[in-house]
Structures are given as C-alpha cells and as structure tokens.
PDB file of C-alpha atoms and ligand atoms in Angstrom:
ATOM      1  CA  UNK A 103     110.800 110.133 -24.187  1.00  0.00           C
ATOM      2  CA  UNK A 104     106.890 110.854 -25.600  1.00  0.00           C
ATOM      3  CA  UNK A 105     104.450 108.229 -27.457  1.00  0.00           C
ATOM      4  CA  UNK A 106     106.123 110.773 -30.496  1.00  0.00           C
ATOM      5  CA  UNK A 107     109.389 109.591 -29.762  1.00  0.00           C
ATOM      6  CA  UNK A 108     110.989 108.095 -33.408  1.00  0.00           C
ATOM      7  CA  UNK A 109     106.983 107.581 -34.744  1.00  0.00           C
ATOM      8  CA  UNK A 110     106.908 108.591 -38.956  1.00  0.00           C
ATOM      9  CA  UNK A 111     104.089 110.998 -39.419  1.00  0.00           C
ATOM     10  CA  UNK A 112     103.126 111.760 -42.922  1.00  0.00           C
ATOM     11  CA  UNK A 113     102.053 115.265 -42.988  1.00  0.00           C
ATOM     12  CA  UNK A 114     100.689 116.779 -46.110  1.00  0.00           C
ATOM     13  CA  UNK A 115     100.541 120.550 -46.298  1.00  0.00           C
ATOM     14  CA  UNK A 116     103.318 121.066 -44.540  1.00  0.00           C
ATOM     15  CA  UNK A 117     104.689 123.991 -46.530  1.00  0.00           C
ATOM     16  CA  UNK A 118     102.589 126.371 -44.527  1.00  0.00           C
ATOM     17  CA  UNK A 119      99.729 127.602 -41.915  1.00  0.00           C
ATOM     18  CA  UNK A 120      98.562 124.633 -40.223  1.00  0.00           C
ATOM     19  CA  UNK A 121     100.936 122.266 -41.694  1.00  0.00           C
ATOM     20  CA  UNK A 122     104.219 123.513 -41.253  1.00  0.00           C
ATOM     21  CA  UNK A 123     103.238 124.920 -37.477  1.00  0.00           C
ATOM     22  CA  UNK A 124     102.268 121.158 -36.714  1.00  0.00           C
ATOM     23  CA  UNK A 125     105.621 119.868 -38.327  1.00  0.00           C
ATOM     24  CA  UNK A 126     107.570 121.609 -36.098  1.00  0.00           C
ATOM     25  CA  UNK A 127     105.502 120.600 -32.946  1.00  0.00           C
ATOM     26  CA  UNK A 128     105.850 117.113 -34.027  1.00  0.00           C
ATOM     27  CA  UNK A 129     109.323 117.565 -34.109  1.00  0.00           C
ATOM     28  CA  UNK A 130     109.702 119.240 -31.266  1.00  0.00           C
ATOM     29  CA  UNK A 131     107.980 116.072 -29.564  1.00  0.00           C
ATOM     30  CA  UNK A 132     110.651 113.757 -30.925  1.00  0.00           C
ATOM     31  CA  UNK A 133     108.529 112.681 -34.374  1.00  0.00           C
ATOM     32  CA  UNK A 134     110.289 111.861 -37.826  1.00  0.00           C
ATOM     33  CA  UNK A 135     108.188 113.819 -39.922  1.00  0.00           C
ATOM     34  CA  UNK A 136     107.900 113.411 -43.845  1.00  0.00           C
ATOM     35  CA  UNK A 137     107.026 117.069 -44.311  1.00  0.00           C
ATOM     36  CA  UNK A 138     104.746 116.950 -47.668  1.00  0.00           C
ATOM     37  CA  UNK A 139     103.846 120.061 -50.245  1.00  0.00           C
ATOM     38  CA  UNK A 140     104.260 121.554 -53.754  1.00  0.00           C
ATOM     39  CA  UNK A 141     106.569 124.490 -52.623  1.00  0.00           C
ATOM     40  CA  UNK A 142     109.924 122.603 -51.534  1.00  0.00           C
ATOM     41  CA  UNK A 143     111.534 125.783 -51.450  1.00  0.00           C
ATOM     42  CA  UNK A 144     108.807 126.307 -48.103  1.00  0.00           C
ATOM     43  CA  UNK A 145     109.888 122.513 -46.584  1.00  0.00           C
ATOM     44  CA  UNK A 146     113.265 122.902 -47.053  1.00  0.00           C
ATOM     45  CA  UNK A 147     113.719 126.121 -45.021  1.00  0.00           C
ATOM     46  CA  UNK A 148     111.163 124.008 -42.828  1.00  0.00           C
ATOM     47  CA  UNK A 149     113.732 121.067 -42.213  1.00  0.00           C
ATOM     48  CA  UNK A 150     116.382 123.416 -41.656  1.00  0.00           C
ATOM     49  CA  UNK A 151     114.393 125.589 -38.766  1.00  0.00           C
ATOM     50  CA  UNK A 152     113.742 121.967 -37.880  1.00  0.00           C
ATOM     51  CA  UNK A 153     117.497 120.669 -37.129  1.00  0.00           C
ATOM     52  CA  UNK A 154     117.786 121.861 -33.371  1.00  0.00           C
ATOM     53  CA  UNK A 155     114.934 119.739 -32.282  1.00  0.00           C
ATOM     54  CA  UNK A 156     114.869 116.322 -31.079  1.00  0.00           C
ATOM     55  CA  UNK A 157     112.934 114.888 -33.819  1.00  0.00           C
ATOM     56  CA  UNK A 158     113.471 115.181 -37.899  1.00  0.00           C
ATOM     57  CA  UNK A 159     111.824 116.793 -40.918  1.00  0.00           C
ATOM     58  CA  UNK A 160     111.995 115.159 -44.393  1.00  0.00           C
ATOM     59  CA  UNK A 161     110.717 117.665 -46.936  1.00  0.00           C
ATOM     60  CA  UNK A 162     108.942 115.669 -50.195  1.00  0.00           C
ATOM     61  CA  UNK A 163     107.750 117.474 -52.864  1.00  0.00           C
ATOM     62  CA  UNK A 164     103.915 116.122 -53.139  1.00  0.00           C
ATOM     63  CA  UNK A 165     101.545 116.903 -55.406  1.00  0.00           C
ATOM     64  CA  UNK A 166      97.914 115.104 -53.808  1.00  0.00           C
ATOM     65  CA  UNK A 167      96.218 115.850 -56.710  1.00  0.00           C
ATOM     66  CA  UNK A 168      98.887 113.627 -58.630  1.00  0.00           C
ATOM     67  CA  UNK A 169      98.578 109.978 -57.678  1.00  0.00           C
ATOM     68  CA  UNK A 170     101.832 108.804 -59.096  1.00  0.00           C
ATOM     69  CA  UNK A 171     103.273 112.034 -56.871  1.00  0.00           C
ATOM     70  CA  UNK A 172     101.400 110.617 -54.234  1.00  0.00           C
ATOM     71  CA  UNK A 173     102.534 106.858 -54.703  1.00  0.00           C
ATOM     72  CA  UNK A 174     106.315 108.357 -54.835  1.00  0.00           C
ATOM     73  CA  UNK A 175     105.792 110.451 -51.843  1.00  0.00           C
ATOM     74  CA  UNK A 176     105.357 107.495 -49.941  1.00  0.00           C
ATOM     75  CA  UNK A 177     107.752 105.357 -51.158  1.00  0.00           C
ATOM     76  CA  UNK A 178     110.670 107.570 -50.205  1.00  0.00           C
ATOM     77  CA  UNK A 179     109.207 108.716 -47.027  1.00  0.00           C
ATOM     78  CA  UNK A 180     109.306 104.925 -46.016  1.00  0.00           C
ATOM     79  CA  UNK A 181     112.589 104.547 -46.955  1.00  0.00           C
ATOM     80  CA  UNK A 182     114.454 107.229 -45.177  1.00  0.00           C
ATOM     81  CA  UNK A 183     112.008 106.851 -42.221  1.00  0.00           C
ATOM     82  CA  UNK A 184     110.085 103.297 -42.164  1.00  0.00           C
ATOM     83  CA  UNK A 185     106.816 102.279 -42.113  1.00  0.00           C
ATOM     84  CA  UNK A 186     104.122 104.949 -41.123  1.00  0.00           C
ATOM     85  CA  UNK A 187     102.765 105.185 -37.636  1.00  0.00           C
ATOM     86  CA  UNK A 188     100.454 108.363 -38.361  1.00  0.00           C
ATOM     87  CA  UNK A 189      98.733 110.279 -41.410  1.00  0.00           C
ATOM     88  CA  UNK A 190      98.022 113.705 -41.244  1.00  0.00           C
ATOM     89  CA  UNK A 191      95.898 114.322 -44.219  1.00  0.00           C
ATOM     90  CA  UNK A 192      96.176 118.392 -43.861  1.00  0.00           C
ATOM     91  CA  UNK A 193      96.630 119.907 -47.462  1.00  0.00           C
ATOM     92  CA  UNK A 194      93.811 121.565 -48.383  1.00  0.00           C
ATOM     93  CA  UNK A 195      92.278 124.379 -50.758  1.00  0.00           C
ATOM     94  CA  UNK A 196      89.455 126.784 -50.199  1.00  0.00           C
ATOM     95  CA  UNK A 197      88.720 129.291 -53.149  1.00  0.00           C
ATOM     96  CA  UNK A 198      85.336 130.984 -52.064  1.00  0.00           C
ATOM     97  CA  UNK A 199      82.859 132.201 -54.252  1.00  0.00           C
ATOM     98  CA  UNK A 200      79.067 132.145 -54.694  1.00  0.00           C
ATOM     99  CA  UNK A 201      77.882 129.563 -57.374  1.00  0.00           C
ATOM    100  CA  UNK A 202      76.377 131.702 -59.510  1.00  0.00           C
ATOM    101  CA  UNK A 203      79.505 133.132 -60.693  1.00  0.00           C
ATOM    102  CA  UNK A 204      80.246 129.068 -62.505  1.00  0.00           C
ATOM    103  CA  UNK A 205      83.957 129.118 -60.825  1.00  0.00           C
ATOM    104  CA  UNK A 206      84.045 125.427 -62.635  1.00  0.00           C
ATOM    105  CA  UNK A 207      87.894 124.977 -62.341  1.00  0.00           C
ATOM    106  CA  UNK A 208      87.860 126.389 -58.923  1.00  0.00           C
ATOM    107  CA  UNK A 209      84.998 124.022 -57.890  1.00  0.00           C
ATOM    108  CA  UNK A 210      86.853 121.095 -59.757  1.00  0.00           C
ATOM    109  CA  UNK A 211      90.261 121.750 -57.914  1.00  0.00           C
ATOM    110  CA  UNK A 212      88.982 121.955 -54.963  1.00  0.00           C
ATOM    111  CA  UNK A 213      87.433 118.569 -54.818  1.00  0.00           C
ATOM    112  CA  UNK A 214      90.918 117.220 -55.988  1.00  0.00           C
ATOM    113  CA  UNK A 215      92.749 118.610 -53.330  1.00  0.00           C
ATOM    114  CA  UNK A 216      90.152 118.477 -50.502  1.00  0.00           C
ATOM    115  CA  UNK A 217      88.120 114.965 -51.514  1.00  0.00           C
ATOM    116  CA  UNK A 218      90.589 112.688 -53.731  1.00  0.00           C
ATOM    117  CA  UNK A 219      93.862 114.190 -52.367  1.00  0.00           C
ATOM    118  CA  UNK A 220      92.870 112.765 -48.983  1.00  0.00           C
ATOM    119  CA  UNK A 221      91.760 109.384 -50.821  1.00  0.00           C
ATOM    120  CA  UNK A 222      95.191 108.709 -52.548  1.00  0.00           C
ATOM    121  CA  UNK A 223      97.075 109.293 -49.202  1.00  0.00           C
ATOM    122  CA  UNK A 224      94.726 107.139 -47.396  1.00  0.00           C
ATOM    123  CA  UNK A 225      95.217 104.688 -50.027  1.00  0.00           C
ATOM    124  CA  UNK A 226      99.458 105.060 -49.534  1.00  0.00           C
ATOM    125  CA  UNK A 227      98.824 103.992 -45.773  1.00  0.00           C
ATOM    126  CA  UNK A 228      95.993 101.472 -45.124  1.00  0.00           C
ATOM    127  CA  UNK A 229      97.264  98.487 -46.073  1.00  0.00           C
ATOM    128  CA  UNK A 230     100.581  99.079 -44.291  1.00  0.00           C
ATOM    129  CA  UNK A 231      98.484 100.006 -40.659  1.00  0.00           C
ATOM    130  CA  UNK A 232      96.390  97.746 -41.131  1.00  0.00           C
ATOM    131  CA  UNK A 233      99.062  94.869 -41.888  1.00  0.00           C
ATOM    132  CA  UNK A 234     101.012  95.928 -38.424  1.00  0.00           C
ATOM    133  CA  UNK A 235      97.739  96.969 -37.002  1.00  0.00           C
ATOM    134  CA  UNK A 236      98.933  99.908 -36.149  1.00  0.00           C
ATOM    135  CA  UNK A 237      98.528 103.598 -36.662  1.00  0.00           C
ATOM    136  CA  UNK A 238      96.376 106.837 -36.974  1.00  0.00           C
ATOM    137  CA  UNK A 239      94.867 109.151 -39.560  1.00  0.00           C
ATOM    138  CA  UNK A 240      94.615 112.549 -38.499  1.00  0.00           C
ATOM    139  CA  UNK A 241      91.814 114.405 -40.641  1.00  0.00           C
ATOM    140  CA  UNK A 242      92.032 117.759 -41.287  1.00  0.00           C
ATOM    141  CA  UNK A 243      88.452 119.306 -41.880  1.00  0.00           C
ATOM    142  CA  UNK A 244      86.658 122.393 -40.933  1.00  0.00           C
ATOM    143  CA  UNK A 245      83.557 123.649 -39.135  1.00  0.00           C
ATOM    144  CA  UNK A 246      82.338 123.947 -42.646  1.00  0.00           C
ATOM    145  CA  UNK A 247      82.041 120.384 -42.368  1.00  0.00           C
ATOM    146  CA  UNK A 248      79.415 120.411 -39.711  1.00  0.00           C
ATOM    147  CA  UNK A 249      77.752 124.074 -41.157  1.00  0.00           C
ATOM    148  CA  UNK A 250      77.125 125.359 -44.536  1.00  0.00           C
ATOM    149  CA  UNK A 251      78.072 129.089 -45.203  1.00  0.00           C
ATOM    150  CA  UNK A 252      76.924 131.007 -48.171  1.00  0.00           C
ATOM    151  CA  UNK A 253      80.048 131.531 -50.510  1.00  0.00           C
ATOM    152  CA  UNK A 254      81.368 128.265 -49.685  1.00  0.00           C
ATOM    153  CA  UNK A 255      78.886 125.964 -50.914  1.00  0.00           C
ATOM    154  CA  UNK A 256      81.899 123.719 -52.679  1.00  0.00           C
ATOM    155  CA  UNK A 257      84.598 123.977 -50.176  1.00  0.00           C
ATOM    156  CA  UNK A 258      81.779 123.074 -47.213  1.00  0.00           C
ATOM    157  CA  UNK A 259      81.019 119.983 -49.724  1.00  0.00           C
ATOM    158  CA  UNK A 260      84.899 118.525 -49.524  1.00  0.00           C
ATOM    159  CA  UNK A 261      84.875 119.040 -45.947  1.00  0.00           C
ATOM    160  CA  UNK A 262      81.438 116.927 -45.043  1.00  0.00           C
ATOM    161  CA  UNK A 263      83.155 114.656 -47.311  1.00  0.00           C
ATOM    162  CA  UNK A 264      85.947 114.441 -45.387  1.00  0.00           C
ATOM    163  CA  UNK A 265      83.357 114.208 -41.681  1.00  0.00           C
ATOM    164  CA  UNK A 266      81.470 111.457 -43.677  1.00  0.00           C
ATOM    165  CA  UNK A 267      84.167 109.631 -44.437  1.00  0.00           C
ATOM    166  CA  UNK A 268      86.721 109.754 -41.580  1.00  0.00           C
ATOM    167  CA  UNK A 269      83.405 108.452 -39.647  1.00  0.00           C
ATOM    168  CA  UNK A 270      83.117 105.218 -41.715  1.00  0.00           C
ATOM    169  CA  UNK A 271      86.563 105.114 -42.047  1.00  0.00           C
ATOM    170  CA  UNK A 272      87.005 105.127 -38.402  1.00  0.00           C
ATOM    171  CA  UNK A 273      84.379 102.140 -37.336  1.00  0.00           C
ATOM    172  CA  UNK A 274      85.668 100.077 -40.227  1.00  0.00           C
ATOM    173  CA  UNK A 275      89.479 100.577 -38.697  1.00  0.00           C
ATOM    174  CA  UNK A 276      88.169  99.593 -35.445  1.00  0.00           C
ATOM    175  CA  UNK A 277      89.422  95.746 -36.003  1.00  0.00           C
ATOM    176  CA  UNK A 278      92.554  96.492 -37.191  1.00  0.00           C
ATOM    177  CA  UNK A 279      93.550  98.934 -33.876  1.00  0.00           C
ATOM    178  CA  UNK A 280      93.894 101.680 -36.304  1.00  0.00           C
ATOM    179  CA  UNK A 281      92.669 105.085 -34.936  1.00  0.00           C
ATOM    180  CA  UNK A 282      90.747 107.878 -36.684  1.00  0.00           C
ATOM    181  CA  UNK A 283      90.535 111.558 -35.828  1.00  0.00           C
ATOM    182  CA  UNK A 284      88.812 114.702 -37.507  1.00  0.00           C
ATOM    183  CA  UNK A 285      90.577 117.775 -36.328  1.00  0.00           C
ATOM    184  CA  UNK A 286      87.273 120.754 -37.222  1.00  0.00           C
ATOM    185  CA  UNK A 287      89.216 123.908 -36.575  1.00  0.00           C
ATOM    186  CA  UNK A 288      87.156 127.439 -37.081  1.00  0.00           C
ATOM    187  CA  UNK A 289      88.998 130.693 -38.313  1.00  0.00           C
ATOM    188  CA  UNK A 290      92.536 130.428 -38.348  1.00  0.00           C
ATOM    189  CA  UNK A 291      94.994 132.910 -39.468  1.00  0.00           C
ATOM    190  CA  UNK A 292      96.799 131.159 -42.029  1.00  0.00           C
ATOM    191  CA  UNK A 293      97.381 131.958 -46.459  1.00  0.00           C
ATOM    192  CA  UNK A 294      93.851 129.983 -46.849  1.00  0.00           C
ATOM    193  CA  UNK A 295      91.765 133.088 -47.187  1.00  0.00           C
ATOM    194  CA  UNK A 296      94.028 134.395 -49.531  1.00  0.00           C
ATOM    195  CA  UNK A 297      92.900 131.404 -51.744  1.00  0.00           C
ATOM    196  CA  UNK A 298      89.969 133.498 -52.473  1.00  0.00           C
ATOM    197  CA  UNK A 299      89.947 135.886 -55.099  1.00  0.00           C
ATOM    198  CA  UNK A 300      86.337 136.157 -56.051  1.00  0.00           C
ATOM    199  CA  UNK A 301      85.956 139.866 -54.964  1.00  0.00           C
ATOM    200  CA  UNK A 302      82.337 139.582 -53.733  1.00  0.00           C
ATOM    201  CA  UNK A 303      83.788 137.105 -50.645  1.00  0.00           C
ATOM    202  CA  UNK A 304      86.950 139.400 -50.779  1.00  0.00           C
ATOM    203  CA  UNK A 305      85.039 142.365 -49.783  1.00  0.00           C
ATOM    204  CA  UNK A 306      82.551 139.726 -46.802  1.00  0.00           C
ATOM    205  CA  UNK A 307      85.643 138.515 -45.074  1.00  0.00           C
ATOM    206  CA  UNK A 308      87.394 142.721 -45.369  1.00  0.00           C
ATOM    207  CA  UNK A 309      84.189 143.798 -43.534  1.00  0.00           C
ATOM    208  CA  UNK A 310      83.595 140.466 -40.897  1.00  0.00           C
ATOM    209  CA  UNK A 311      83.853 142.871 -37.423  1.00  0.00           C
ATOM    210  CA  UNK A 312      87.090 142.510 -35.929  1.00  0.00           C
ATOM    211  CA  UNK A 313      88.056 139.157 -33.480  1.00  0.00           C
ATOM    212  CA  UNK A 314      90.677 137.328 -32.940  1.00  0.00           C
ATOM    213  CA  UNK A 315      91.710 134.073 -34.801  1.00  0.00           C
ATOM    214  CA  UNK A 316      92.918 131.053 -33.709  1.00  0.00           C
ATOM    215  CA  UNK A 317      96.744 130.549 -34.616  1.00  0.00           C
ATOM    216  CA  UNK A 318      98.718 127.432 -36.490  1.00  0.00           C
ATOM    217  CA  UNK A 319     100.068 126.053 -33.576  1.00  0.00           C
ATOM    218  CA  UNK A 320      97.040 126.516 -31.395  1.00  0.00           C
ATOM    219  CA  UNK A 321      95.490 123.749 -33.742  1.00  0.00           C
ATOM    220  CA  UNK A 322      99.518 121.770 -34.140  1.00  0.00           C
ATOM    221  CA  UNK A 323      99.077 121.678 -30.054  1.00  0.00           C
ATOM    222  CA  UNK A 324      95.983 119.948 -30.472  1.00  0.00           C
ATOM    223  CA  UNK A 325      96.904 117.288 -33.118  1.00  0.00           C
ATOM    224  CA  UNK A 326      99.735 116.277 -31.131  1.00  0.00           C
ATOM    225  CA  UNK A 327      98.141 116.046 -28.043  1.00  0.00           C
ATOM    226  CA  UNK A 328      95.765 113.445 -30.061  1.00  0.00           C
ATOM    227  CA  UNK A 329      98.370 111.802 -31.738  1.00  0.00           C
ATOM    228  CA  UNK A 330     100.090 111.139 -27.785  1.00  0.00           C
ATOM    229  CA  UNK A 331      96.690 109.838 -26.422  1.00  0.00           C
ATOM    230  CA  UNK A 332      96.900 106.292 -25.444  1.00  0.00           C
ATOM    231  CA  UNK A 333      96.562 103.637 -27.541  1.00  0.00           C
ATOM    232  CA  UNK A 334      93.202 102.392 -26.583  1.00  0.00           C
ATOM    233  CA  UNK A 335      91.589 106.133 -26.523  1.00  0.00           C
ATOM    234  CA  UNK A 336      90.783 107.649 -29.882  1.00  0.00           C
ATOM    235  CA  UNK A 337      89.342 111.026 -30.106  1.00  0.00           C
ATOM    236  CA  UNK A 338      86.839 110.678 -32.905  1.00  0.00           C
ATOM    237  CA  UNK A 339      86.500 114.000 -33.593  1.00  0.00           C
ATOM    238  CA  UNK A 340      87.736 117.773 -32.161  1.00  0.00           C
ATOM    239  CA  UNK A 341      85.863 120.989 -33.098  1.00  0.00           C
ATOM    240  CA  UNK A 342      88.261 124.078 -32.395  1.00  0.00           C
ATOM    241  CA  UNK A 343      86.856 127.776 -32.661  1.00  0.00           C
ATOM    242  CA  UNK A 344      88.083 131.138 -31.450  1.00  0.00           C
ATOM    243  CA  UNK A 345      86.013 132.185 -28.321  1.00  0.00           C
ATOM    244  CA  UNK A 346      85.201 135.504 -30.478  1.00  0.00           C
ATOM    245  CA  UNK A 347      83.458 133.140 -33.286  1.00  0.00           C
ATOM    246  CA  UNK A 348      79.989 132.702 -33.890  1.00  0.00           C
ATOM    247  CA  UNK A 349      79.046 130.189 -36.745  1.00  0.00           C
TER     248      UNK A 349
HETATM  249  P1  LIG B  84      97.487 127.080 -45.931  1.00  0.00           P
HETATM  250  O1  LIG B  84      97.044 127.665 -47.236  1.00  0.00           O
HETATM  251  O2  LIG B  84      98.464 127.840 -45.133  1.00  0.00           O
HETATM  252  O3  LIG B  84      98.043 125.609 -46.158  1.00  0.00           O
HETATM  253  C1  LIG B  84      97.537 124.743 -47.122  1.00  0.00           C
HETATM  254  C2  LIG B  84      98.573 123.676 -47.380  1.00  0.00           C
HETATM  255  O4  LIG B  84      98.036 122.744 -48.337  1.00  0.00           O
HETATM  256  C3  LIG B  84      99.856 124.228 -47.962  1.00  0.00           C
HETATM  257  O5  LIG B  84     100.963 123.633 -47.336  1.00  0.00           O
HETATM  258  C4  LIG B  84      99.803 123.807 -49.424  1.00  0.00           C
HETATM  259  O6  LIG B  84     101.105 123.536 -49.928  1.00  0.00           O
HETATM  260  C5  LIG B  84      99.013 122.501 -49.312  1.00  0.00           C
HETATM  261  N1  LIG B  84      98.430 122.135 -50.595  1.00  0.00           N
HETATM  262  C6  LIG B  84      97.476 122.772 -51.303  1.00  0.00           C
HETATM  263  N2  LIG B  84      97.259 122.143 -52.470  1.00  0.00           N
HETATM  264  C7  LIG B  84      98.100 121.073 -52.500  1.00  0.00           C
HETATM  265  C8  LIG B  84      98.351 120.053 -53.446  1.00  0.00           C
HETATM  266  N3  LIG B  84      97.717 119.982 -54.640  1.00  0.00           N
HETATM  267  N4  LIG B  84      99.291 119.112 -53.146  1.00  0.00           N
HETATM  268  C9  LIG B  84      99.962 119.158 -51.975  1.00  0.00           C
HETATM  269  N5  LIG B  84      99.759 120.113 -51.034  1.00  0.00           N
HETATM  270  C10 LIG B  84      98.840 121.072 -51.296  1.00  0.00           C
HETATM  271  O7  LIG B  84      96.131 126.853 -45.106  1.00  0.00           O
HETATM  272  P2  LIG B  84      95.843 126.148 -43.692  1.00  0.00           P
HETATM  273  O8  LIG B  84      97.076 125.814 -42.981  1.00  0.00           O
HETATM  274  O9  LIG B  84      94.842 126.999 -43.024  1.00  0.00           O
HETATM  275  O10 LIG B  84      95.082 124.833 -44.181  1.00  0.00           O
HETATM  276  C11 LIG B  84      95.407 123.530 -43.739  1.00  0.00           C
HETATM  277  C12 LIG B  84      94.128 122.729 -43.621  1.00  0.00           C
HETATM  278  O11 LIG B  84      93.306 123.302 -42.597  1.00  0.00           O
HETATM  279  C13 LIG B  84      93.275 122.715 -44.892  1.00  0.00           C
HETATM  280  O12 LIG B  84      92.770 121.425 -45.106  1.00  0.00           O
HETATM  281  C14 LIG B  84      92.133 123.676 -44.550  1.00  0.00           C
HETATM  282  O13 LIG B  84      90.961 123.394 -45.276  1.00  0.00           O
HETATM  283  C15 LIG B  84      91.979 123.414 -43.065  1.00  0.00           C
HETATM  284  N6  LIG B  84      91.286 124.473 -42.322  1.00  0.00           N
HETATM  285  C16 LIG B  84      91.825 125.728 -42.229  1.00  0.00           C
HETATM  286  C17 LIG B  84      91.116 126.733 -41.576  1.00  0.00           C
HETATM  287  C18 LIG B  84      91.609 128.144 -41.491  1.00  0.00           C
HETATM  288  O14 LIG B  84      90.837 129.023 -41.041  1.00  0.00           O
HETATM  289  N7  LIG B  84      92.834 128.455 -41.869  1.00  0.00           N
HETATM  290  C19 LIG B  84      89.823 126.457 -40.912  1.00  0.00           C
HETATM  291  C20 LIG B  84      89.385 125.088 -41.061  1.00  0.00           C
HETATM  292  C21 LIG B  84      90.096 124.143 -41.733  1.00  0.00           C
HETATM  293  P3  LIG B  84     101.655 123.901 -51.393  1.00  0.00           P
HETATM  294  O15 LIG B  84     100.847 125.068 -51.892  1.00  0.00           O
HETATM  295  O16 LIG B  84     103.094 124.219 -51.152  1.00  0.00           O
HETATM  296  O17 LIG B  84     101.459 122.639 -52.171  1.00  0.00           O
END
C-alpha cells in the first residue's frame, strides 16, 4: 500500500495533457481521483482507461470559471469519495499574443481560468483541511511564473499570481499541517500551445530550433512523488525544464 492508497485528490484539468497523464498516475498509485474538466466526453473515456488500476477516477464536469460549477464539483466529489486529502489546482489557459494586438477577451479569460479558477477551488477545500488539519494543494504554474517572455505578458501575469500566492498560502497553512506545493514545469508537449492562435506567436513557436519537450507524465511522476513525501516534508516549490531548454 502507498501514502496514495484510498487518499481523494481533486484534480482539475484532467481532461487532457498534464491533467489527465497525472490522473492516471494517481490511480495507478491507489488514489480516488475526482477527475475535473469541461469536456466529459475526455474524463469519461479517462475513467474507463482508468478501471484496471488499483485506484478510481470520478469524471465531474467543472467549469472553474463558474463558481456555482465549482461549489457543485465539490459537493459530489465528496460524496462519492469523502473529504479531500489533496488539491491539484491544474486547469489552466494560455492564449499568447503580444499586447498590442488588445486580445481583451483573451486577456480577461485567461485570468479567470489561471487566477480566480484556482481561488474558487481553493476556496471548495480550505476550510475542510484545515478543519481535519490535513491535506495538500498542489499548484500548477509555469516557469513563466519566475520569467517574463515577450508574447506572454498576460499568461506570465496568472502564473506569478499563482507563485505569489501559493507562497503566502503556504506559510499561512503552516499551523493547520496543511502542505503547499508549486509544480513550475517548462515546455511540455501537451494541446496548450494550440491555445494560441495569434499568428505572430504561431509563426515564433513554428520556427523555435528543434528540442525535445518534456512529456505529461514526466511532470504526473513528479506530482505524485510530492504528493507521497512524508507528512512533515513539504516541497515548497519544483521547477521542471527539458535539458534542451534555455529560458
Ligand atoms: P492542456 O491544454 O492539455 O490542459 C489544460 C486543461 O485545463 C484541460 O484539461 C482543460 O479542460 C482544462 N481547462 C481549461 N479551461 C478550463 C475551465 N474553464 N474549467 C475547467 N477546466 C479547464 O494543457 P497542459 O496539460 O499543458 O496544462 C495544464 C497546466 O500546466 C496549466 O495550468 C498550464 O498553464 C500548465 N503548464 C503547462 C506547460 C506546457 O508546456 N504544456 C508549461 C507550464 C505550465 P477542458 O478544456 O476540458 O475544460
């Protein structure tokens, strides 16, 4: 049996890339796992890959940009599962372009997803952890949240958002035994970059020299070797990048 074992991880994003590679690693380790996106059609063919394993996969239709979605998300994750043991706050959005170009609505949905969408699921777990004082929030950021790249002056924003926060969030936790962890990862090859269809970043990432990415589950390996870490060690914060990458 692993520290996974039975624990109920919320996992948002799980309907692809990152997300749904990590689901099935948690799984794999023995984890209930309320498996959280839009795209059910994605987490149901997720729970079903899902069955062999020792652990389970609960696909919820989730909307973080919706609170009530958020507030229901939660409520029937705890009751086919219990209370929550870990967060993964992984859903994300990253529509590139350079600022000129006004992309308001792009700029405005990203913060949703990638700022308040990681608010209201924090907000569907506190006071529960910190009532057993218990659990872990796992989040999901970027490199761009420790560097600022041209053409992703917005999406750079929600991420040192998300480092600022997790940071405070983290010491504050502290006296309720609640653990905090920012997974950074660099380029991986997931549908993110196909979020971009601003055809001046198109054409920069169609002529970045060739290297080779990271994969979902090398950053799903990492997560749940955090998640299995003793109780008393928390790793604040891991920053994952290809060899081949630079910045
Ligand atoms: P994907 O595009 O493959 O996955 C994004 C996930 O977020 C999908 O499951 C999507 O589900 C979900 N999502 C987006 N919007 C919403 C929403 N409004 N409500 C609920 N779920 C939503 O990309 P990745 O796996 O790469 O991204 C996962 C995380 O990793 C993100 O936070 C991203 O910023 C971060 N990251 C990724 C890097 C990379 O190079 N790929 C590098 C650094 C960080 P659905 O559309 O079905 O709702």
């Amino acid at each position: 049996m692993t520290t996974l074992h039975n624990q109920h991880v919320i996992l948002t994003g799980a309907s692809s890339g990152i997300g749904e590679a990590t689901a099935l690693a948690l799984a794999e380790r023995g984890a209930r796992v309320s498996a959280c996106a839009r795209r059910t059609d994605r987490l149901r063919s997720l729970a079903a890959r899902a069955q062999t394993l020792p652990g389970a996969v609960l696909p919820l239709g989730c909307d973080v940009a919706d609170a009530a979605s958020v507030r229901a998300m939660a409520e029937r994750a705890r009751a086919a599962f219990g209370p929550v043991d870990a967060l993964i706050n992984n859903a994300g959005v990253m529509p590139l372009s350079f600022m000129d170009k006004c992309h308001e609505q792009e700029w405005l949905s990203t913060v949703e997803v990638n700022v308040q969408g990681v608010l209201r699921c924090l907000a569907a777990v506190i006071p529960e952890m910190v009532a057993r004082r218990r659990g872990h929030i796992v989040n999901v950021s970027s490199v761009a949240g420790r560097r600022v790249f041209p053409g992703a002056a917005v999406y750079c924003g929600t991420k040192a958002f998300v480092h600022a926060m997790s940071e405070g969030l983290r010491s504050e936790m502290v006296k309720h035994n609640v653990r905090v962890t920012i997974i950074a990862p660099g380029l991986v090859r997931t549908e993110l970059q196909s979020h971009t269809t601003d055809p001046d970043i198109v054409e920069r990432m169609r002529s970045r020299p060739p290297m080779r990415w990271l994969e979902a589950a090398d950053i799903a390996r990492e997560i749940v070797t955090v998640l299995e870490r003793p109780d008393h060690v928390c790793v604040n914060e891991m920053l994952i990048r290809p060899t081949d990458q630079e910045n």
